[in-house]
Short mmCIF file of C-alpha atoms and ligand atoms in Angstrom, two decimals:
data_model
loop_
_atom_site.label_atom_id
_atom_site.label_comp_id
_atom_site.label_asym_id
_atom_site.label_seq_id
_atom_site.Cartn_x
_atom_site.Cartn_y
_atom_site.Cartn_z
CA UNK H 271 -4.68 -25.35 7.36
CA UNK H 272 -1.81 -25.75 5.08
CA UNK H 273 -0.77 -23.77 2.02
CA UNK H 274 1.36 -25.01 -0.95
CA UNK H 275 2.11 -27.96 1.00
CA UNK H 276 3.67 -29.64 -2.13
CA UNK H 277 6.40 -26.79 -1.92
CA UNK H 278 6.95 -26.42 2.22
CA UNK H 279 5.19 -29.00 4.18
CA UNK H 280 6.95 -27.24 7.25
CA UNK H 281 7.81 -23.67 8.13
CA UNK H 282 11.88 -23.23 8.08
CA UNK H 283 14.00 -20.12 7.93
CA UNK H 284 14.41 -18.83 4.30
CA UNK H 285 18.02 -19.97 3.37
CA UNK H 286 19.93 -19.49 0.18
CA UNK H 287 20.47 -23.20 0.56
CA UNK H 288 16.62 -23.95 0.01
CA UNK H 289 15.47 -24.17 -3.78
CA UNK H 290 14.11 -21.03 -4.90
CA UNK H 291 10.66 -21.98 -4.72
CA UNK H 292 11.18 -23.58 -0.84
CA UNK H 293 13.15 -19.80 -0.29
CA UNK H 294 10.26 -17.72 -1.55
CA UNK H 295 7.60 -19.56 0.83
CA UNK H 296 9.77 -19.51 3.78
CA UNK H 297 10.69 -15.60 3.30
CA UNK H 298 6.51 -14.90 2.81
CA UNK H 299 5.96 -16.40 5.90
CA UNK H 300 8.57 -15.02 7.83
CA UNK H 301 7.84 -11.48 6.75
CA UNK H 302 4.00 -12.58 7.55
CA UNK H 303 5.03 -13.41 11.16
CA UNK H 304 6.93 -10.08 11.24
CA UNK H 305 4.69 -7.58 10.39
CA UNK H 306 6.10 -3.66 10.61
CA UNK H 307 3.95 -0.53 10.39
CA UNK H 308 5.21 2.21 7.77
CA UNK H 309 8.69 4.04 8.22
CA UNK H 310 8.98 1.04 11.03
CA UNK H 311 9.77 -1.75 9.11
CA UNK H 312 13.96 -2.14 10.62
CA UNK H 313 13.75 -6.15 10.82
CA UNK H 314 12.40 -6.09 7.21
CA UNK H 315 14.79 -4.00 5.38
CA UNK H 316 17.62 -5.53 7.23
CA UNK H 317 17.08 -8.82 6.39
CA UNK H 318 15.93 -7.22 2.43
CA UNK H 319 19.50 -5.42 2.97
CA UNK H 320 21.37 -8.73 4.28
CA UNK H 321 19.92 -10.68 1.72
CA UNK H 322 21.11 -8.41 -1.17
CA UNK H 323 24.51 -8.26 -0.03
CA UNK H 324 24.93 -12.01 0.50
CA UNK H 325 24.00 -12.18 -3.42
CA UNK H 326 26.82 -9.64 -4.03
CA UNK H 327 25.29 -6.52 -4.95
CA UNK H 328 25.75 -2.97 -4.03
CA UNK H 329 23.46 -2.13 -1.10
CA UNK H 330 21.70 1.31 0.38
CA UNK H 331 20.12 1.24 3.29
CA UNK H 332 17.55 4.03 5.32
CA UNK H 333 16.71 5.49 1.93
CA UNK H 334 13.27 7.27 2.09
CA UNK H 335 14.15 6.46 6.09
CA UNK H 336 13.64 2.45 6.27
CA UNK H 337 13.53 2.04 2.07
CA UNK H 338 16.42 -0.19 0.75
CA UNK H 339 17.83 0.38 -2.78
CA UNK H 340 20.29 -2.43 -4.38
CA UNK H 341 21.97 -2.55 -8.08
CA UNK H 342 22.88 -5.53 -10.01
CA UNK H 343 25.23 -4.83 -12.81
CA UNK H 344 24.88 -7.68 -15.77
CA UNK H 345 28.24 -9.07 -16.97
CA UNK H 346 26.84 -9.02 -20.56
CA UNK H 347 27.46 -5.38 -21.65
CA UNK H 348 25.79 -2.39 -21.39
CA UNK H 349 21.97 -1.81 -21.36
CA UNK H 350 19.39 -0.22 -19.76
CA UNK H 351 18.72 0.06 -16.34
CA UNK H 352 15.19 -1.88 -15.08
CA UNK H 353 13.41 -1.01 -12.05
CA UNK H 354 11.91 -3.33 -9.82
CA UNK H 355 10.24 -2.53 -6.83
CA UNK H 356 8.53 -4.30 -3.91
CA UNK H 357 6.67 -2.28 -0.95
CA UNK H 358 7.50 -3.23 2.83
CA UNK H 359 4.77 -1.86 5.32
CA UNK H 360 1.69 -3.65 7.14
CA UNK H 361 -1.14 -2.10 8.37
CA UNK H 362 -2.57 -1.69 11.66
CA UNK H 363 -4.91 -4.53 11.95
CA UNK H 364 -5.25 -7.50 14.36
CA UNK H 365 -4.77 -10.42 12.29
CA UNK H 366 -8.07 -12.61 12.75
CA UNK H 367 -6.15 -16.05 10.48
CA UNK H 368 -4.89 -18.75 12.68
CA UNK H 369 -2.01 -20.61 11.45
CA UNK H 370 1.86 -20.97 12.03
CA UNK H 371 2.89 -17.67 10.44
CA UNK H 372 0.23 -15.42 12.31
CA UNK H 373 1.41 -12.25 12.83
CA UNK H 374 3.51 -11.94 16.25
CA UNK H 375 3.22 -8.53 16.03
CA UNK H 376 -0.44 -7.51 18.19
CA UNK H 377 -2.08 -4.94 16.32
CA UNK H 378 0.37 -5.10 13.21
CA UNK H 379 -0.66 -7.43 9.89
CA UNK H 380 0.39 -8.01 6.86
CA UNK H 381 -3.36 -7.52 5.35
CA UNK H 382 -2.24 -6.12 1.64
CA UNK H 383 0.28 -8.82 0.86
CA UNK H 384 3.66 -6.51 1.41
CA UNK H 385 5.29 -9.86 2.92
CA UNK H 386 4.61 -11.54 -0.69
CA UNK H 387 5.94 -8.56 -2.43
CA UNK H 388 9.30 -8.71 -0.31
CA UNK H 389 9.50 -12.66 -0.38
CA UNK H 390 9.11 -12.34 -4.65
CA UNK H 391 11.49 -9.19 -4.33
CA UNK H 392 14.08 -10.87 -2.84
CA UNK H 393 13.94 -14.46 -5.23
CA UNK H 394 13.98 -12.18 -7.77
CA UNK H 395 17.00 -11.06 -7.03
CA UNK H 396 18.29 -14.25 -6.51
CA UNK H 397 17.09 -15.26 -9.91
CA UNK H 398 18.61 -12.64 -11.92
CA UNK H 399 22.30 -12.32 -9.65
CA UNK H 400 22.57 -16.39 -10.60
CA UNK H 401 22.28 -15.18 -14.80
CA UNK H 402 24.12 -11.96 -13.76
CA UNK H 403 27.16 -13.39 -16.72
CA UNK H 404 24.12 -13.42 -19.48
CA UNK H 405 22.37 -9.93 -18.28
CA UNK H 406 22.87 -6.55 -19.78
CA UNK H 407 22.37 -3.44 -18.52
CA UNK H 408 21.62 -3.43 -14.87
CA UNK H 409 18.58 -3.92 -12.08
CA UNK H 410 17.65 -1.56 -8.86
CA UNK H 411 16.03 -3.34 -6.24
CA UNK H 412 13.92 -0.79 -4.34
CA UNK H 413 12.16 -2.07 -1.18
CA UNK H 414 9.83 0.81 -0.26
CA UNK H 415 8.54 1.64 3.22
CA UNK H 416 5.17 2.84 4.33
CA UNK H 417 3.20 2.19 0.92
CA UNK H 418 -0.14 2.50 3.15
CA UNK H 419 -0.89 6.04 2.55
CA UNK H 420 2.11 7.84 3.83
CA UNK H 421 3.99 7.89 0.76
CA UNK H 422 7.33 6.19 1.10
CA UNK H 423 8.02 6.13 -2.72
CA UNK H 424 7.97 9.73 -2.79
CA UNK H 425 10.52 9.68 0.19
CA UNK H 426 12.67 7.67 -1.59
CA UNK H 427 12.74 9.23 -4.53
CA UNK H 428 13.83 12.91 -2.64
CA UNK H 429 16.96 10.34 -1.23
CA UNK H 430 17.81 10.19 -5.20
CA UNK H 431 16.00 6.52 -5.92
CA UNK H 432 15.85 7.70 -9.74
CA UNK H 433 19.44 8.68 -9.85
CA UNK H 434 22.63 6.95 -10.79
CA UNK H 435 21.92 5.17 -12.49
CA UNK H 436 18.20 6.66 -14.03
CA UNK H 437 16.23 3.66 -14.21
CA UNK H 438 14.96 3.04 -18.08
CA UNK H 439 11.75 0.68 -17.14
CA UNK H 440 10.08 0.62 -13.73
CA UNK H 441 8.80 -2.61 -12.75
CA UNK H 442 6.09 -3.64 -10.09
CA UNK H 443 3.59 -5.67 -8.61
CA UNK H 444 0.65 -6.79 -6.08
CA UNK H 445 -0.68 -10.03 -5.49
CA UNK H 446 -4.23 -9.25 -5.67
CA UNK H 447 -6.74 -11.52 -3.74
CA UNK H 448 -9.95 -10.80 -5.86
CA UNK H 449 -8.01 -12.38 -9.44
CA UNK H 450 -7.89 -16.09 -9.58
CA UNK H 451 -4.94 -17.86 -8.38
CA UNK H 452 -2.76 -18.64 -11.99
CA UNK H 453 -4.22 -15.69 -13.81
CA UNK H 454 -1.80 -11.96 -14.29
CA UNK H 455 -3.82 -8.97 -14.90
CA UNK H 456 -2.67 -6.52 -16.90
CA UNK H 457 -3.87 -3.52 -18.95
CA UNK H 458 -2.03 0.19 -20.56
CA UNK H 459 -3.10 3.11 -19.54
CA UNK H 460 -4.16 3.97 -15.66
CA UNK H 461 -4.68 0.86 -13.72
CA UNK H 462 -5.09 2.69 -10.01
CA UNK H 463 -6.44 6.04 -9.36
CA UNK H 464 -5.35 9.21 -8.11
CA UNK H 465 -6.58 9.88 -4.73
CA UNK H 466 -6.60 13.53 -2.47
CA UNK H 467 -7.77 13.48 1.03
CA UNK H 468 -10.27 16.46 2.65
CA UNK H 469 -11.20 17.49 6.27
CA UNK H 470 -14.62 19.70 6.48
CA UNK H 471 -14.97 21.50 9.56
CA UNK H 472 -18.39 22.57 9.59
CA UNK H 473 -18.92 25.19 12.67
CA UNK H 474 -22.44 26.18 14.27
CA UNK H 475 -23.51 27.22 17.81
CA UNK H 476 -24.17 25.03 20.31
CA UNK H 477 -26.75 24.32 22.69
CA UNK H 478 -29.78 22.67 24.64
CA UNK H 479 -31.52 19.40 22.54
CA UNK H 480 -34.69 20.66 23.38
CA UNK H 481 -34.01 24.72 21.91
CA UNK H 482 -32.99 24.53 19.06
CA UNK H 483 -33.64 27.71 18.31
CA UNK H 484 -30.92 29.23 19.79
CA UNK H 485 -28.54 26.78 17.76
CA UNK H 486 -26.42 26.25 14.58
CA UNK H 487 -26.76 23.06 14.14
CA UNK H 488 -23.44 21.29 13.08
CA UNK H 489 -25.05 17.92 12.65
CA UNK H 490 -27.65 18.78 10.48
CA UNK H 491 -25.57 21.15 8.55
CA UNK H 492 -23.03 17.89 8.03
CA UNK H 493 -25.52 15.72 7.36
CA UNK H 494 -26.64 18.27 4.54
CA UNK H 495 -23.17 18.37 3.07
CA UNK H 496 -22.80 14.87 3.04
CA UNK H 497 -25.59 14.35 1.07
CA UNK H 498 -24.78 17.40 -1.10
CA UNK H 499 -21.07 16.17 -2.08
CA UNK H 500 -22.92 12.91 -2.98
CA UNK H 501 -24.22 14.83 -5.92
CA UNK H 502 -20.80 15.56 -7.43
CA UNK H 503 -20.31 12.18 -8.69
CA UNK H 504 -23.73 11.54 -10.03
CA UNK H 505 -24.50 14.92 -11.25
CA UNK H 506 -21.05 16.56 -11.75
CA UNK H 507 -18.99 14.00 -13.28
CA UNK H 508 -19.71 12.62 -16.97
CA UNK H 509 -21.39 9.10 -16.56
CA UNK H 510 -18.89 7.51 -18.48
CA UNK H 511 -16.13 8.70 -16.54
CA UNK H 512 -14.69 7.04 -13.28
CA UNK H 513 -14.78 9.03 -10.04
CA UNK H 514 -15.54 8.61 -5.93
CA UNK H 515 -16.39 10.95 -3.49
CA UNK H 516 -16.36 9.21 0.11
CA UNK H 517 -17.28 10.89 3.83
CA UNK H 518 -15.87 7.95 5.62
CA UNK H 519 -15.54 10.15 9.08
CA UNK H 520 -17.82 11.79 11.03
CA UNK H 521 -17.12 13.80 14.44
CA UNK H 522 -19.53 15.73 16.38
CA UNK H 523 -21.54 15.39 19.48
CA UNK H 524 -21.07 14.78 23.04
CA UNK H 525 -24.77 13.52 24.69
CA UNK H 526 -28.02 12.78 23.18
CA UNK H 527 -29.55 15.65 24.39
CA UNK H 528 -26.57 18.55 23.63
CA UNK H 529 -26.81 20.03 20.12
CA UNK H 530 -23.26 20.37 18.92
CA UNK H 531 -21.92 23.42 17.69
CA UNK H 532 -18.93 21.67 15.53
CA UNK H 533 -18.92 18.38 13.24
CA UNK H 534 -15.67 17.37 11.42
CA UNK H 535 -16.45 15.53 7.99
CA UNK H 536 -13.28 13.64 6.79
CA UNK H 537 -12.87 12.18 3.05
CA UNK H 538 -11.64 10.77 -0.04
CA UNK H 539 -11.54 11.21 -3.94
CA UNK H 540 -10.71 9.31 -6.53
CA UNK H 541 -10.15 9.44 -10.11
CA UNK H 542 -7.99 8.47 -13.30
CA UNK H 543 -7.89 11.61 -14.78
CA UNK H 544 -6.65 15.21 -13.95
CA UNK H 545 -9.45 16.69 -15.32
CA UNK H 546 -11.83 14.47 -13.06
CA UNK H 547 -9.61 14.88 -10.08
CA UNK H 548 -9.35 18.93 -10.51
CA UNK H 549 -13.40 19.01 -10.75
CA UNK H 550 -13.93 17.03 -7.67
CA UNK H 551 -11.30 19.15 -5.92
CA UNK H 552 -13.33 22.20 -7.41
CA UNK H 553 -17.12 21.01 -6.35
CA UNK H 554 -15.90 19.52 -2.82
CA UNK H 555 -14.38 23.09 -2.14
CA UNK H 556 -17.54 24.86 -3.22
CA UNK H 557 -20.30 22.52 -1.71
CA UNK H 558 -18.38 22.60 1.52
CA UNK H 559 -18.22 25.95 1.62
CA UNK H 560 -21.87 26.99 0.70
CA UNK H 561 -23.86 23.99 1.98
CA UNK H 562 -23.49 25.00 6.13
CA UNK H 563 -24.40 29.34 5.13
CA UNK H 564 -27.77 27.87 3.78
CA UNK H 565 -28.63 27.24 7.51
CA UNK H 566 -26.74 29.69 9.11
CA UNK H 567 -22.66 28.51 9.89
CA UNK H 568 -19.56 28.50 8.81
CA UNK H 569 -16.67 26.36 7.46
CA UNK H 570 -13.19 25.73 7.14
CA UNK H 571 -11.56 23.40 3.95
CA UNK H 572 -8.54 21.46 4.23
CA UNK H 573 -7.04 19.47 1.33
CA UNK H 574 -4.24 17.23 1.40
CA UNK H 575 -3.27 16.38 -2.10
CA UNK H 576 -2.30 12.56 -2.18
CA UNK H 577 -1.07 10.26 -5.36
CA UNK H 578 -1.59 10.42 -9.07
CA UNK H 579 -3.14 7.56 -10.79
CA UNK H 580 -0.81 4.51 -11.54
CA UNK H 581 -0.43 4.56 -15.43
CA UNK H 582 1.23 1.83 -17.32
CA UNK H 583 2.94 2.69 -20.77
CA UNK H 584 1.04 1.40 -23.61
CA UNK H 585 4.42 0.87 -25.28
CA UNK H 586 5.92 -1.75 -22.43
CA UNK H 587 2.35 -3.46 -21.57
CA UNK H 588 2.40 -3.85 -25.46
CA UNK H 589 6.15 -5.62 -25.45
CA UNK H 590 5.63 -7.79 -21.99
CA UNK H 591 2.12 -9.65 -22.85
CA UNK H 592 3.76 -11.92 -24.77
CA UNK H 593 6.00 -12.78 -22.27
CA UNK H 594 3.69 -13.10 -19.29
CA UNK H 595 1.64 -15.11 -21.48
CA UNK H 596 4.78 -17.27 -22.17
CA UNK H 597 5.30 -17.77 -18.08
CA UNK H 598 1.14 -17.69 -16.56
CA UNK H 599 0.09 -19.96 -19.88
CA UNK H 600 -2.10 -18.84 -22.83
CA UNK H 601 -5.54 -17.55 -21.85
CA UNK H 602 -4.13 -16.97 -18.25
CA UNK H 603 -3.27 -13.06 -19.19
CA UNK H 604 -6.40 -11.00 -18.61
CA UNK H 605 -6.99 -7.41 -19.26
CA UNK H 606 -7.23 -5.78 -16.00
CA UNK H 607 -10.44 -3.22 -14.98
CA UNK H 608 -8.59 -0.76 -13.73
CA UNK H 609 -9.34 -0.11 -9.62
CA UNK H 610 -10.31 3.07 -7.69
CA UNK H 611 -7.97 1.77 -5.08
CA UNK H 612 -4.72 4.04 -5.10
CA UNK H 613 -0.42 3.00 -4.68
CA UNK H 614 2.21 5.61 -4.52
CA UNK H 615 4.24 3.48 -7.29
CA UNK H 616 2.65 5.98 -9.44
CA UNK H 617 5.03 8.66 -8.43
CA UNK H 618 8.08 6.73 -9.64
CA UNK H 619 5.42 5.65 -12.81
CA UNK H 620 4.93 9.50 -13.70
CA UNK H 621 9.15 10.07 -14.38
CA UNK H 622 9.87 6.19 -15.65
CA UNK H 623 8.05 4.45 -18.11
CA UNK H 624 6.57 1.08 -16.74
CA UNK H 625 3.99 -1.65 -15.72
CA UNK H 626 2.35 -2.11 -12.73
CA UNK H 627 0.52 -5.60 -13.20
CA UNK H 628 -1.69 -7.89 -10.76
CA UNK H 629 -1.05 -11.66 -9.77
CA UNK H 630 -4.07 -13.91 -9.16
CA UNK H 631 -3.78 -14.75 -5.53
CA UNK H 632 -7.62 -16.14 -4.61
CA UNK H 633 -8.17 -19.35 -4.12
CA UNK H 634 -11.81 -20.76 -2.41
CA UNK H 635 -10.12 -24.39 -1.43
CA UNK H 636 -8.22 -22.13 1.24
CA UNK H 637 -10.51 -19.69 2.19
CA UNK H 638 -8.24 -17.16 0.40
CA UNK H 639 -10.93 -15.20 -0.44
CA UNK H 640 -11.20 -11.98 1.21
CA UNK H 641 -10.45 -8.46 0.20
CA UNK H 642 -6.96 -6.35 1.18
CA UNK H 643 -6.94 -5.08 4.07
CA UNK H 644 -9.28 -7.61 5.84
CA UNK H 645 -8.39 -9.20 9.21
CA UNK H 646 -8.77 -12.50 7.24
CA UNK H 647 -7.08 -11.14 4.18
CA UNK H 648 -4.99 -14.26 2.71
CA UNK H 649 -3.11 -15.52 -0.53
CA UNK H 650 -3.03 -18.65 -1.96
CA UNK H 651 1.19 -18.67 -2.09
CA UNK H 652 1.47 -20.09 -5.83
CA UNK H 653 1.16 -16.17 -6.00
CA UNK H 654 4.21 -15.27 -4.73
CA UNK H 655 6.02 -18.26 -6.79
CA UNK H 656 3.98 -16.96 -10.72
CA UNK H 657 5.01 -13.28 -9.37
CA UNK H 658 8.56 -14.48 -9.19
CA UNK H 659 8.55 -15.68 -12.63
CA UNK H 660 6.89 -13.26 -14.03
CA UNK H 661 8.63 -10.31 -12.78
CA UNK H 662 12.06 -12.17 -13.74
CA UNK H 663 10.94 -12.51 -17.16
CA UNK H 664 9.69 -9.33 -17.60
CA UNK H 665 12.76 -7.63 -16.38
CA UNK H 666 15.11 -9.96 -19.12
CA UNK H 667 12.36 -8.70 -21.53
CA UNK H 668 13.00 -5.36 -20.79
CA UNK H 669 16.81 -5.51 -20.46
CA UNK H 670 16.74 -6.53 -23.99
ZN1 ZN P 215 -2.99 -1.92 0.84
ZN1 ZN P 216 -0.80 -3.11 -1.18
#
């Protein structure tokens, strides 16, 4: 199978030498071959780093532990400052695709697209340090570690990512497999959710299978609060307002015959707004608590609060349309339906005004066609090469 064969009929190392185009391919692939987990990803953010100081710019490296931060001054005058990020990490998956660029890395896979995100990152950068004379104001770069849940933006920004200078704009992206290939999605307002995390320990008394009557049992009692915090969303939450309650864990037992006298119930929420988020919070809590008395046990809560929603300023969605339309083609910008799916670029989102838009990646011809974090999970690459363009334009746009 070959992708954009027109641009790279053959794998090479990514070279300043190659166009831009050729560059961006050969980087994707390479970071696809190289796959790092999050807070691991050294080869990655040395090569981000390298990269970024071959183009002349000022580097920092092991920010947020393995994040990279780099700023490119324009010669033009002064202006605001634009952030653009790109996020680093695979995730732990064996990669089930078979081609030249398979992950070399057992166990690790680039399943969400981070190795586009670096590959349009870094021609980015190229891009807009080759105008650097006609630029005002300045760029960060930030490469971000361990986007998967573990909350590397947030690390970065405690090692002073929003400081010196405090970006103006943020910028960022993700190549998004179920959007047509050509199309950029885009929409104001909250784009992600927010999402917490919960662990239920639900406690009985064990025993014999065939006396129950001298149990607690925790099964039963968990299978009653599953059901019982599937309510929440269909009886708590307004119907025309977005939320999710998920059990997507379950741990209890040891033999068919051995009631258990403990079952662990792990979960998610979701939401775009606080006041959602606070009542699921608020019913998980109770229902957890009051569901395993009803037949006799106990229980123990914990919450782990996780991301706010991604929310893009009306204001900047409003001013870069016209210029995404401008690079993807009229008709090719599409308002996005926002996704219960969840990124930690909100956290830089909440303290900088910005967009967080989506690049049409799918593609049937290639079998590009499954969902993130799939073993199979694939782009069609003229992603990575419409992100490029798109994110330079936007930042020029925004640099005024
Ligand atoms: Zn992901
Ligand atoms: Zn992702």
């Amino acid at each position: 199978m070959t992708f954009a064969p027109e641009l790279l009929a053959k794998t090479v190392a990514p070279s300043l030498d190659l166009t831009w185009e050729e560059d961006a391919i050969a980087l994707r692939r390479d970071f696809h071959a190289h796959p790092e987990l999050g807070f691991e990803e050294t080869r990655s953010a040395a090569i981000v780093a390298e990269r970024l100081r071959a183009l002349g710019m000022e580097v920092r490296e092991g920010v947020g532990r393995t994040g990279v931060i780099a700023l490119l001054r324009g010669e033009a005058g002064d202006g605001p400052c634009v952030l653009v990020r790109a996020d680093m990490d695979a995730l732990p998956i064996e990669e089930a695709n078979d081609w030249e660029w398979k992950s070399e890395n057992k166990g690790a896979m680039h399943a969400c697209g981070h190795d586009a995100h670096m590959a349009i990152g870094l021609s980015v950068a190229r891009l807009l340090a080759e105008q650097k004379a006609t630029l005002r104001g300045s760029v960060k770069f930030m490469f971000q570690p361990a986007e998967e849940g573990l909350g590397g933006a947030g690390k970065m920004i405690e090692d002073g990512l929003l400081l010196d200078p405090k970006p103006d704009f943020a910028l960022a992206l993700h190549v998004w497999s179920p959007l047509e290939k050509g199309l950029i999605g885009v929409a104001a307002g909250p784009v992600m959710a927010c999402t917490d995390e919960f662990r239920a320990r639900i406690i009985g008394k064990g025993g014999h299978g065939a006396m129950p009557e001298q149990t607690v049992d925790a099964v039963l009692m968990a299978a009653h609060t599953v059901v019982a915090l599937q309510t929440i969303v269909s009886r708590n939450v307004k119907p025309l307002e977005a939320g999710v309650v998920t059990v997507g864990k379950i741990e209890s037992g040891t033999a068919f015959n051995v009631i258990p006298g403990e079952a662990i119930l792990s979960g998610t929420t979701r939401a775009f707004s606080d006041d959602v988020r606070a009542l699921l919070e608020k019913r998980v809590r109770e229902i957890v608590e009051v569901q395993p008395k009803v037949f006799g046990g106990e229980s123990e809560l914990t919450w782990i609060t996780g991301f706010p929603a991604v929310v893009n300023d009306a204001d900047v969605v409003e001013r870069l349309i016209p210029t995404f339309e401008e690079v993807a083609g009229e008709g090719n910008v599409i308002e996005f339906e926002p996704t219960l799916g969840a990124e930690d670029m909100s956290v830089v989102l909440q303290h900088i005004p910005g967009c967080y838009f989506f690049v049409g990646a799918r593609n049937e011809e290639i079998d590009a066609v499954y969902p993130h974090h799939h073993p199979k999970f694939n782009i069609d690459e003229s992603a990575v090469l419409l992100g490029v363009r798109a994110m330079v334009e936007a930042t020029k746009n925004l640099l005024g």
